[in-house]
Coordinates of C-alpha atoms in Angstrom, one line a residue:
X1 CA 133.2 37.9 84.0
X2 CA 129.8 39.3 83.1
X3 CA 128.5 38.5 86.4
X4 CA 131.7 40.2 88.1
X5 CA 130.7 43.1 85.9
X6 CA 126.8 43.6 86.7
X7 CA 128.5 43.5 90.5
X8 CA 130.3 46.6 90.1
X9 CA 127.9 48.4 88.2
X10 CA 125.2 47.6 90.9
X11 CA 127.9 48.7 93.5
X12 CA 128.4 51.7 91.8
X13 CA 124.8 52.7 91.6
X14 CA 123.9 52.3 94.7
X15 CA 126.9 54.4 96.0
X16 CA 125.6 57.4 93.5
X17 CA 122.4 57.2 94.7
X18 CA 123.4 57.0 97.9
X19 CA 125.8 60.2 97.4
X20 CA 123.0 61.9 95.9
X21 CA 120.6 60.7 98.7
X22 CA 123.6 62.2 100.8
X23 CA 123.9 65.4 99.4
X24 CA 120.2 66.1 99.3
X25 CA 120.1 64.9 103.0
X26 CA 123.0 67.3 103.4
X27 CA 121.1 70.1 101.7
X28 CA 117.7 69.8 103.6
X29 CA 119.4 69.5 106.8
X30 CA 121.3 73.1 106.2
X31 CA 117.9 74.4 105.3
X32 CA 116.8 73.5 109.0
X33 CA 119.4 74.6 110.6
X34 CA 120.3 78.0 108.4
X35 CA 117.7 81.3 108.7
X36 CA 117.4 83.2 105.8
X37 CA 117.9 86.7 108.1
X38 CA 119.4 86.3 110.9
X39 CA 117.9 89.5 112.6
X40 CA 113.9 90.7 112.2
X41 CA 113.0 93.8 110.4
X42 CA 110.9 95.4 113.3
X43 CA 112.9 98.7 113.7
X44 CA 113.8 99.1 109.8
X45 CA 114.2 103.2 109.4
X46 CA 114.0 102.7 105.6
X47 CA 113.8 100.1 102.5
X48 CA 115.1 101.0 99.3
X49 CA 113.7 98.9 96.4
X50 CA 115.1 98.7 93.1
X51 CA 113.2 96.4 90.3
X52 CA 114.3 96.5 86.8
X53 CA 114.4 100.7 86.0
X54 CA 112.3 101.8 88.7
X55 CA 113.2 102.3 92.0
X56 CA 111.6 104.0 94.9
X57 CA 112.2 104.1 98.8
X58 CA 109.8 103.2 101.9
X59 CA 110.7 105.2 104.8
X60 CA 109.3 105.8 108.0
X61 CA 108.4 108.8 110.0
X62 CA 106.4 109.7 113.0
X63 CA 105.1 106.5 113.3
X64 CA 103.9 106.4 109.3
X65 CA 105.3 105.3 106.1
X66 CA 105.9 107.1 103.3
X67 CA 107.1 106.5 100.0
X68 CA 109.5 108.3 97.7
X69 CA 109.8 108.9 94.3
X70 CA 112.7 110.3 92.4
X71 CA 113.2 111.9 89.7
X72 CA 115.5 113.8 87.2
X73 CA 115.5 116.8 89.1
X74 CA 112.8 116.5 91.8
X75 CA 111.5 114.0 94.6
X76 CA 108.0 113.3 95.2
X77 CA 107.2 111.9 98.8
X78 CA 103.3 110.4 98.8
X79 CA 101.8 108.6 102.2
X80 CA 101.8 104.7 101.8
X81 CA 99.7 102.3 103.3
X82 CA 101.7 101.0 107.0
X83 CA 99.7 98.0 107.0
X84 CA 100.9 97.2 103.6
X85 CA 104.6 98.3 104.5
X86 CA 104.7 96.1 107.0
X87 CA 102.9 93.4 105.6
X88 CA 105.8 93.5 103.3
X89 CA 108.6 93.8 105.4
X90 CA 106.6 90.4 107.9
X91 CA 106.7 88.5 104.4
X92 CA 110.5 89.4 103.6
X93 CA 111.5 88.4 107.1
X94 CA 109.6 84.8 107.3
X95 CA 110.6 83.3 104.1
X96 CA 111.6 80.1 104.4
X97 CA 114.1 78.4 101.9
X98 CA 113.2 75.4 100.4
X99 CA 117.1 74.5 99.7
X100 CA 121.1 76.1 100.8
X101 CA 123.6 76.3 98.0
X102 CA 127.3 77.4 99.8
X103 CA 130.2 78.4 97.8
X104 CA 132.3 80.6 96.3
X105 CA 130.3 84.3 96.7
X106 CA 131.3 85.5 93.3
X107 CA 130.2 82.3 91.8
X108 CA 127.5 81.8 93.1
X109 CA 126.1 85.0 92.3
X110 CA 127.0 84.5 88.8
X111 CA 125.8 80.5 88.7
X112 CA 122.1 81.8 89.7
X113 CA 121.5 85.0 87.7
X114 CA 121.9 87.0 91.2
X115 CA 124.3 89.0 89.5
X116 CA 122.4 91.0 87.6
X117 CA 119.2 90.4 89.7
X118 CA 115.3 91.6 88.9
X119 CA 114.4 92.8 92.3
X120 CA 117.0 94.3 94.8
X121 CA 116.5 95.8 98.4
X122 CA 118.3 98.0 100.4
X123 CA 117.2 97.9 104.1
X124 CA 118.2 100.1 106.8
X125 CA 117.4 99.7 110.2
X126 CA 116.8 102.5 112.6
X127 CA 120.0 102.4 114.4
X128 CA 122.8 104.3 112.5
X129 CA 125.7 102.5 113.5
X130 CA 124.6 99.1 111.9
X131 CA 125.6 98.4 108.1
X132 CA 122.7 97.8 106.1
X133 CA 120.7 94.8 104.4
X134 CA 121.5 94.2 101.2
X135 CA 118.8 91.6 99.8
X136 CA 118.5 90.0 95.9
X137 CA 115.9 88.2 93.9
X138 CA 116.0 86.5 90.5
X139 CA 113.4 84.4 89.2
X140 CA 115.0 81.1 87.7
X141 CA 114.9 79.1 84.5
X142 CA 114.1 75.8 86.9
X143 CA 110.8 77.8 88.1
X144 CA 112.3 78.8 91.8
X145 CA 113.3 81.9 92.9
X146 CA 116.6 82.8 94.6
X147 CA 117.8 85.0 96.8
X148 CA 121.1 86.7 98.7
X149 CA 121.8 88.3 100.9
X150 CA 124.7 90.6 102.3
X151 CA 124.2 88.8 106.1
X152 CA 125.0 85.3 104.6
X153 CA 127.3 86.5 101.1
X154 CA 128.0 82.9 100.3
X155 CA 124.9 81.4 100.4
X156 CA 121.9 81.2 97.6
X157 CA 118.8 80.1 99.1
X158 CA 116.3 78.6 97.2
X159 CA 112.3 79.6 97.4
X160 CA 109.3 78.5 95.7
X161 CA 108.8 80.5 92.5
X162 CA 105.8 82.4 93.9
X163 CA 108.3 84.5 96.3
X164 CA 109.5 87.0 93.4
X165 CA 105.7 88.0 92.6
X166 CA 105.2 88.5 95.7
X167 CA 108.1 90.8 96.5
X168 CA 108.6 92.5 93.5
X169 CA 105.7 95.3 93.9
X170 CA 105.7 98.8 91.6
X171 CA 105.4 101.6 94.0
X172 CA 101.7 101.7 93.5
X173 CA 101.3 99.4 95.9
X174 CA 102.2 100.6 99.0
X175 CA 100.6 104.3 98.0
X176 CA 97.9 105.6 99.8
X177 CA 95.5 106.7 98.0
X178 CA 92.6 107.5 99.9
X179 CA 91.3 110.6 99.5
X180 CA 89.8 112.0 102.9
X181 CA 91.4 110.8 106.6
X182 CA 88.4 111.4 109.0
X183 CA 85.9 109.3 111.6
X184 CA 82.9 109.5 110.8
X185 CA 81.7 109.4 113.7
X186 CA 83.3 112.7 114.6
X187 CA 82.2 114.8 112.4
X188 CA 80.9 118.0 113.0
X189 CA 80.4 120.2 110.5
X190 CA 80.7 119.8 106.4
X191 CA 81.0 122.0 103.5
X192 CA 80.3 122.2 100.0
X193 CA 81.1 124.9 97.4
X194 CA 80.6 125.0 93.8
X195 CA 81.4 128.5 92.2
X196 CA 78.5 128.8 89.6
X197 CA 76.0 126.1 91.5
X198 CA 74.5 125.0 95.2
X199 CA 77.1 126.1 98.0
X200 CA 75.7 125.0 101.5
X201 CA 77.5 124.6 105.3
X202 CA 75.7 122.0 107.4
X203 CA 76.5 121.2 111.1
X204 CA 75.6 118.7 113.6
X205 CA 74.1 119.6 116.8
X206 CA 72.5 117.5 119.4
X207 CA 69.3 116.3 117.4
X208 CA 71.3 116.1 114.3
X209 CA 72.6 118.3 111.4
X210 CA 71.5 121.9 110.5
X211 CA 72.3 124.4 107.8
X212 CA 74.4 127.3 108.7
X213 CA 74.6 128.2 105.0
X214 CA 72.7 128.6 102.6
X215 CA 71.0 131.7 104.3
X216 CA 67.5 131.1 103.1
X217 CA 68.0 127.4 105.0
X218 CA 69.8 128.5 108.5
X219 CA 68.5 126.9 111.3
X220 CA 66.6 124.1 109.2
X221 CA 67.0 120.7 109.4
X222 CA 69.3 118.9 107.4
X223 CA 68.8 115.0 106.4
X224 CA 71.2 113.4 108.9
X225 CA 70.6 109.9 106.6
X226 CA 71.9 111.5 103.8
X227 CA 74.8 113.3 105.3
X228 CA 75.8 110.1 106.6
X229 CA 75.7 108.3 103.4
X230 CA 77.3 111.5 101.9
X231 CA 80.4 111.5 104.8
X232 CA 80.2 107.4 104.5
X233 CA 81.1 107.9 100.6
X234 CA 83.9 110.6 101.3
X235 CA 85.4 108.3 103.9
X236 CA 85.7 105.3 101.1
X237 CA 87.0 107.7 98.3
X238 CA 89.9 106.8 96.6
X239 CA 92.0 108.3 94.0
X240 CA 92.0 107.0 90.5
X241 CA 96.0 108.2 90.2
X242 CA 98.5 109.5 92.0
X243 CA 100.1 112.1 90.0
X244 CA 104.2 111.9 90.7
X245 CA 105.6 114.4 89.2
X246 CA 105.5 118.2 89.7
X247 CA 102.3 119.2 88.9
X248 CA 99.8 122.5 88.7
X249 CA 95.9 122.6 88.0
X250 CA 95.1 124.5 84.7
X251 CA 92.7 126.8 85.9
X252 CA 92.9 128.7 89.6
X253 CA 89.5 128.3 90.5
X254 CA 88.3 124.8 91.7
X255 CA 85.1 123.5 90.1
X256 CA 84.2 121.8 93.6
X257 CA 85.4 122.4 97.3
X258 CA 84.2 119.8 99.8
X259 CA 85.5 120.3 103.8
X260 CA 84.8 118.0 106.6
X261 CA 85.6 119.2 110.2
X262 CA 85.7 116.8 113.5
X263 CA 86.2 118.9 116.5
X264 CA 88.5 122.0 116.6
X265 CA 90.7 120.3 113.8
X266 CA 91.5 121.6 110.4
X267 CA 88.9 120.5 108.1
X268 CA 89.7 117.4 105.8
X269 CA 89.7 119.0 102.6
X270 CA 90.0 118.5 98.5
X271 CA 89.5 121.1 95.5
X272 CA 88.4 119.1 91.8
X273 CA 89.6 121.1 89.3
X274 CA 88.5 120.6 85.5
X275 CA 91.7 119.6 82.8
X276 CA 91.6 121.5 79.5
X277 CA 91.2 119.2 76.3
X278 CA 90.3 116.1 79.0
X279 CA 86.6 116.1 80.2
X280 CA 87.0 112.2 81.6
X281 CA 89.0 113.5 84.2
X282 CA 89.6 115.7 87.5
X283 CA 92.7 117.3 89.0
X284 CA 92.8 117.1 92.3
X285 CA 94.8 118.1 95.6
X286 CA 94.5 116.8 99.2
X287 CA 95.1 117.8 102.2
X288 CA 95.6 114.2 103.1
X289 CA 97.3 113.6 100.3
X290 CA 100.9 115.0 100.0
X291 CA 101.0 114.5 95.5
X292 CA 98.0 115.8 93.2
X293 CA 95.6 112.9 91.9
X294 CA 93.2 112.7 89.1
X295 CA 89.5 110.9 89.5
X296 CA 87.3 110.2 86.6
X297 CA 84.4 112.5 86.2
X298 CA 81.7 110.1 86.7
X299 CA 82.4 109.9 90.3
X300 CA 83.4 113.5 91.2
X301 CA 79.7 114.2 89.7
X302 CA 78.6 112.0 92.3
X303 CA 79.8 113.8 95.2
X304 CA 77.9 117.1 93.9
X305 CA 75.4 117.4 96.1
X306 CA 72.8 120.5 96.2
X307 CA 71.2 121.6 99.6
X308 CA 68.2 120.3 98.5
X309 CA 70.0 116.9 98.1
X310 CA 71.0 116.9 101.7
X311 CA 67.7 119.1 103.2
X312 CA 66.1 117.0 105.5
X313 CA 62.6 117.0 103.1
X314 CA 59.4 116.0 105.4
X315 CA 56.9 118.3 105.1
X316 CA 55.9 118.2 108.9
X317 CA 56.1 116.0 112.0
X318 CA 53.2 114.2 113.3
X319 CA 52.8 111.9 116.1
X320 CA 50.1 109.9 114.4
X321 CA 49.0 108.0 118.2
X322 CA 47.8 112.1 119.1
X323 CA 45.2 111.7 116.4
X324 CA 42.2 110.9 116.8
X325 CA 39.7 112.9 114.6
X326 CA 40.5 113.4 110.6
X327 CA 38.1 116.2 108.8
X328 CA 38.6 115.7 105.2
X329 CA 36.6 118.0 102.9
X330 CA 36.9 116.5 99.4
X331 CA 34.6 119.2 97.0
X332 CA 31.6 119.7 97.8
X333 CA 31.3 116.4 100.7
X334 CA 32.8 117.0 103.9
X335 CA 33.9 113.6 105.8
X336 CA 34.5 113.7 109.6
X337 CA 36.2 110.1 110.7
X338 CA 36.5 109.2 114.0
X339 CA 39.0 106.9 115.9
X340 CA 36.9 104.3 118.1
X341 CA 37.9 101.0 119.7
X342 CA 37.7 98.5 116.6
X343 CA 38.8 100.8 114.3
X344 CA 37.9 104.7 112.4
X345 CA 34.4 105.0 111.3
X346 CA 32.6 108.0 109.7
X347 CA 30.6 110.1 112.2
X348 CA 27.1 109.5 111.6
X349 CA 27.4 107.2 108.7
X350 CA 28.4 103.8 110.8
X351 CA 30.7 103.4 108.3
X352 CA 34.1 102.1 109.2
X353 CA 37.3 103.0 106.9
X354 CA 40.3 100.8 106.7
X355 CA 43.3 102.3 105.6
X356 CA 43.4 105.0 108.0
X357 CA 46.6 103.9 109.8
X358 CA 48.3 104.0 106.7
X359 CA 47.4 107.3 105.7
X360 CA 48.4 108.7 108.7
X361 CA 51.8 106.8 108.6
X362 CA 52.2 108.4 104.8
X363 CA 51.3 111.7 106.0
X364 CA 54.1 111.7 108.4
X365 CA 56.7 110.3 105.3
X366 CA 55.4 113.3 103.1
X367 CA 58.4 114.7 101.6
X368 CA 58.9 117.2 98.8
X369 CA 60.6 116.2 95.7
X370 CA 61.2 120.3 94.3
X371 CA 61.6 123.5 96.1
X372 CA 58.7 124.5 97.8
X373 CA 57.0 127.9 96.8
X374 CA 55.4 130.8 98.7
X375 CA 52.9 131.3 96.0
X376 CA 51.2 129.0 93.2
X377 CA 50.4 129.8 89.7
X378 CA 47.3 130.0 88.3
X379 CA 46.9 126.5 87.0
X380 CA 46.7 124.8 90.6
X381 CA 43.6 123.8 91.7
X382 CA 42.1 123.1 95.6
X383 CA 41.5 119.6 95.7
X384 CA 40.7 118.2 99.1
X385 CA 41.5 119.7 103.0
X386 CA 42.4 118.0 105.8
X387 CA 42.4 118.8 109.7
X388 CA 43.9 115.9 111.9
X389 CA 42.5 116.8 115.6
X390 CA 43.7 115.2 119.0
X391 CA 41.0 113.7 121.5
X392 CA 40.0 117.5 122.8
X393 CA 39.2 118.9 119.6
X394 CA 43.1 120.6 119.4
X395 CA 43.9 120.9 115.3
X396 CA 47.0 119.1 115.1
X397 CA 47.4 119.2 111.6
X398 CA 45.9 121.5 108.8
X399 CA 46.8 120.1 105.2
X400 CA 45.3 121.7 101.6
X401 CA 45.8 119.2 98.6
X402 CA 46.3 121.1 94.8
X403 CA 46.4 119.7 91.4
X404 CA 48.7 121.6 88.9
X405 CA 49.1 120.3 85.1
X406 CA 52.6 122.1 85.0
X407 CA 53.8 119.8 87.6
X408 CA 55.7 116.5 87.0
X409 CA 53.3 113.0 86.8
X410 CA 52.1 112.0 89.6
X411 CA 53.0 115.0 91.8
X412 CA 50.2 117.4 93.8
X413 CA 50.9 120.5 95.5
X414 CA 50.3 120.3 99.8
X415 CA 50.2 123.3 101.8
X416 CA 51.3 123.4 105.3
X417 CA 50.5 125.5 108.2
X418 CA 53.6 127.4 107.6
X419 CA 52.4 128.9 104.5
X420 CA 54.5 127.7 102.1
X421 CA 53.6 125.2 99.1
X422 CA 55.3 122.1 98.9
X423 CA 55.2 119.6 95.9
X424 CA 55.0 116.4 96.7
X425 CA 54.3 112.8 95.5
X426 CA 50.1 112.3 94.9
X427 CA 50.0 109.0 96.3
X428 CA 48.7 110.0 99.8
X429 CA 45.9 112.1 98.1
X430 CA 44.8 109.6 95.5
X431 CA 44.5 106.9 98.4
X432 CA 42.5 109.9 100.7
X433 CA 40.5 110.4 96.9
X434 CA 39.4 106.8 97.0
X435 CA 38.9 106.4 100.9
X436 CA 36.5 109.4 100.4
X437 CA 34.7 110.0 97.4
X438 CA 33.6 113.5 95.9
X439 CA 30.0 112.2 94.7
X440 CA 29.3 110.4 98.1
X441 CA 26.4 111.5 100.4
X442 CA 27.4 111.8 103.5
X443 CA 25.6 113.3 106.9
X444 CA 28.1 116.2 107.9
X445 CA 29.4 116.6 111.7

């Protein structure tokens, strides 16, 4: 009897695991052979998403994306990102269901939560006539995620439990929130305005930028390098928050105006206005930018930059292979150096100086580090003169060095052949000073 009875229990074991293996079978093989949509989401005109109290919509226009926000009595549209849109909509579309449940729609909604889900979507395609998507998510107690939707109403599909992080985005997301829309490349012309500080206009011409404006600087060169770094920083701006609400700056007058033209288009534009009672932050408004934005102060002072910030700054151009005589008169001893085949040597002195060649490099890397003046004060004093002459005697160069206790450490006044003083970092002239004593004897030219 007891061995009649370990028979049937061992029957009936095997036949429940093999109704279970059956079922399972039976499960994975309707996972192979169901999709999850049955159409793509190539043409969608719109995707409405809806995840706990928030809800906003994804539509698309002219090509772009845009999200919009509503609210209790306005609507705030604000670009989004298209990759990201669809990125999202790719993702939605190639889910693949790790299991099929099939039943009763009403129940089965209820069974898995999808009742009351935590994510729903709402997709329309672009032609008018076709009903649109219903889609829901639910994240489960087992770990999975499951989903519906309104193509196949009784079926639950079940996905890893990854999928509802991965769908279930705040609007944030998708927003756009870059602050400029230009090429670089393109660029022609830039703008800066400040109210109470440096205002300047500089454009790009064949050999590079010039100012337009300010007035005293038309016409001069402007430091391409650091107009490109200054248009390479605009391009990667981005705001710290989109503002998505109705919202007006405090005061009418914008603390900083920055424009940037390519071609004959309308300038890329944005206005930083200062926030009463907040002095972390900036208002701003875009023109690429559809809603208002705020960026914290620390990098809106970055992007004031003065003309003399973006002033192309070398003293003068040299083509240092033209020279090939340097008279230096260093107080009282006058030096004349001239360029032979193995190297410079002093006329008359047999002497030969290393260090020429890189004197002549740091002459022609000589910027200023202040606005240059037309006239000194009293305090400077004439330190050391230098003509740099081509092969025929021609001056190429005519450089006067001055000391000046009211300037900063380690900074000289040089005067140029235009006249104007320019102060400047002493480096050059202490390596000239130690190349060519004051004290030394030495036979004059």
């Amino acid at each position: 009897m007891k061995r009649i009875l370990f028979l049937v229990i061992v029957v009936l074991a095997a036949a429940l695991a093999g109704g279970a293996y059956w079922l399972r079978s039976g499960m994975e093989k309707q996972v192979v052979t169901s999709r999850w949509l049955a159409h793509s989401l190539n043409k969608v005109k719109s995707l409405h998403i809806r995840q706990g109290g928030d809800a906003y919509t994804l539509v698309a226009s002219g090509g772009h994306w845009a999200a919009r926000v509503p609210g209790a009595s306005w609507n705030v549209s604000a670009k989004a990102v298209d990759s990201r849109v669809r990125d999202y909509l790719n993702r939605l579309a190639g889910l693949v269901p790790l299991l099929v449940f099939e039943g009763d729609e009403v129940g089965l909604l209820r069974q898995y939560g999808l009742n009351e889900p935590g994510l729903r979507l709402v997709v329309q395609s672009g032609d008018e006539n076709s009903p649109s998507l219903n889609i829901r998510f639910v994240p489960g107690e087992s770990g999975k995620t499951y989903g519906w939707n309104s193509e196949t109403p009784g079926r639950v599909y079940e996905f890893g439990g990854e999928v509802f992080g991965q769908l279930a985005h705040p609007v944030a997301h998708f927003l756009d929130t870059r602050i400029f829309r230009f090429n670089e490349e393109r660029v022609s012309q830039v703008q800066l305005v400040q109210p109470f500080g440096s205002s300047w206009v500089a454009r790009r011409g064949a050999k590079g930028f010039t100012f337009v404006q300010p007035g005293y600087l038309k016409g001069k060169e402007a430091s391409s390098s650091e107009l490109k770094l200054y248009l390479h920083t605009l391009a990667l701006l981005r705001a710290g928050k989109l503002v998505l609400e109705p919202a007006e700056p405090e005061k009418s007058m914008a603390a900083l105006t920055i424009k940037v033209w390519t071609g004959n288009d309308e300038p890329s534009s944005v206005e930083f206005f200062t926030i009463a009672d907040d002095s972390k932050y900036y208002f701003g408004r875009s023109s690429w930018l559809t809603v208002p934005f705020l960026l914290d102060a620390e990098s809106v002072s970055q992007l004031v930059k003065s003309a003399f910030d973006v002033q192309g700054r070398n003293v003068f151009t040299l083509d240092i292979g033209q020279v090939a005589v340097i008279v230096i008169v260093n107080g009282d001893r006058r030096y004349v150096v001239r360029r032979e085949h193995a190297g410079w040597r002093v006329e008359g002195g047999g002497k030969d100086i290393p260090g020429i060649d890189m004197a002549l490099w740091r002459f022609t890397e000589l910027q200023f580090e202040a606005l240059p003046l037309n006239n000194l004060a009293a305090t400077a004093v004439k330190l050391m003169h230098c003509r740099l002459l081509d092969g025929n005697g021609n001056e190429l160069k005519a450089v006067t060095f001055y000391a000046d206790p009211k300037l900063p450490q380690g900074q000289c006044w040089v005067k140029n052949g235009d006249g104007m003083y320019y102060p400047v970092s002493a480096r050059l002239l202490k390596d000239l000073q130690g190349m060519f004593p004051a004290g030394e004897s030495v036979k004059n030219e």
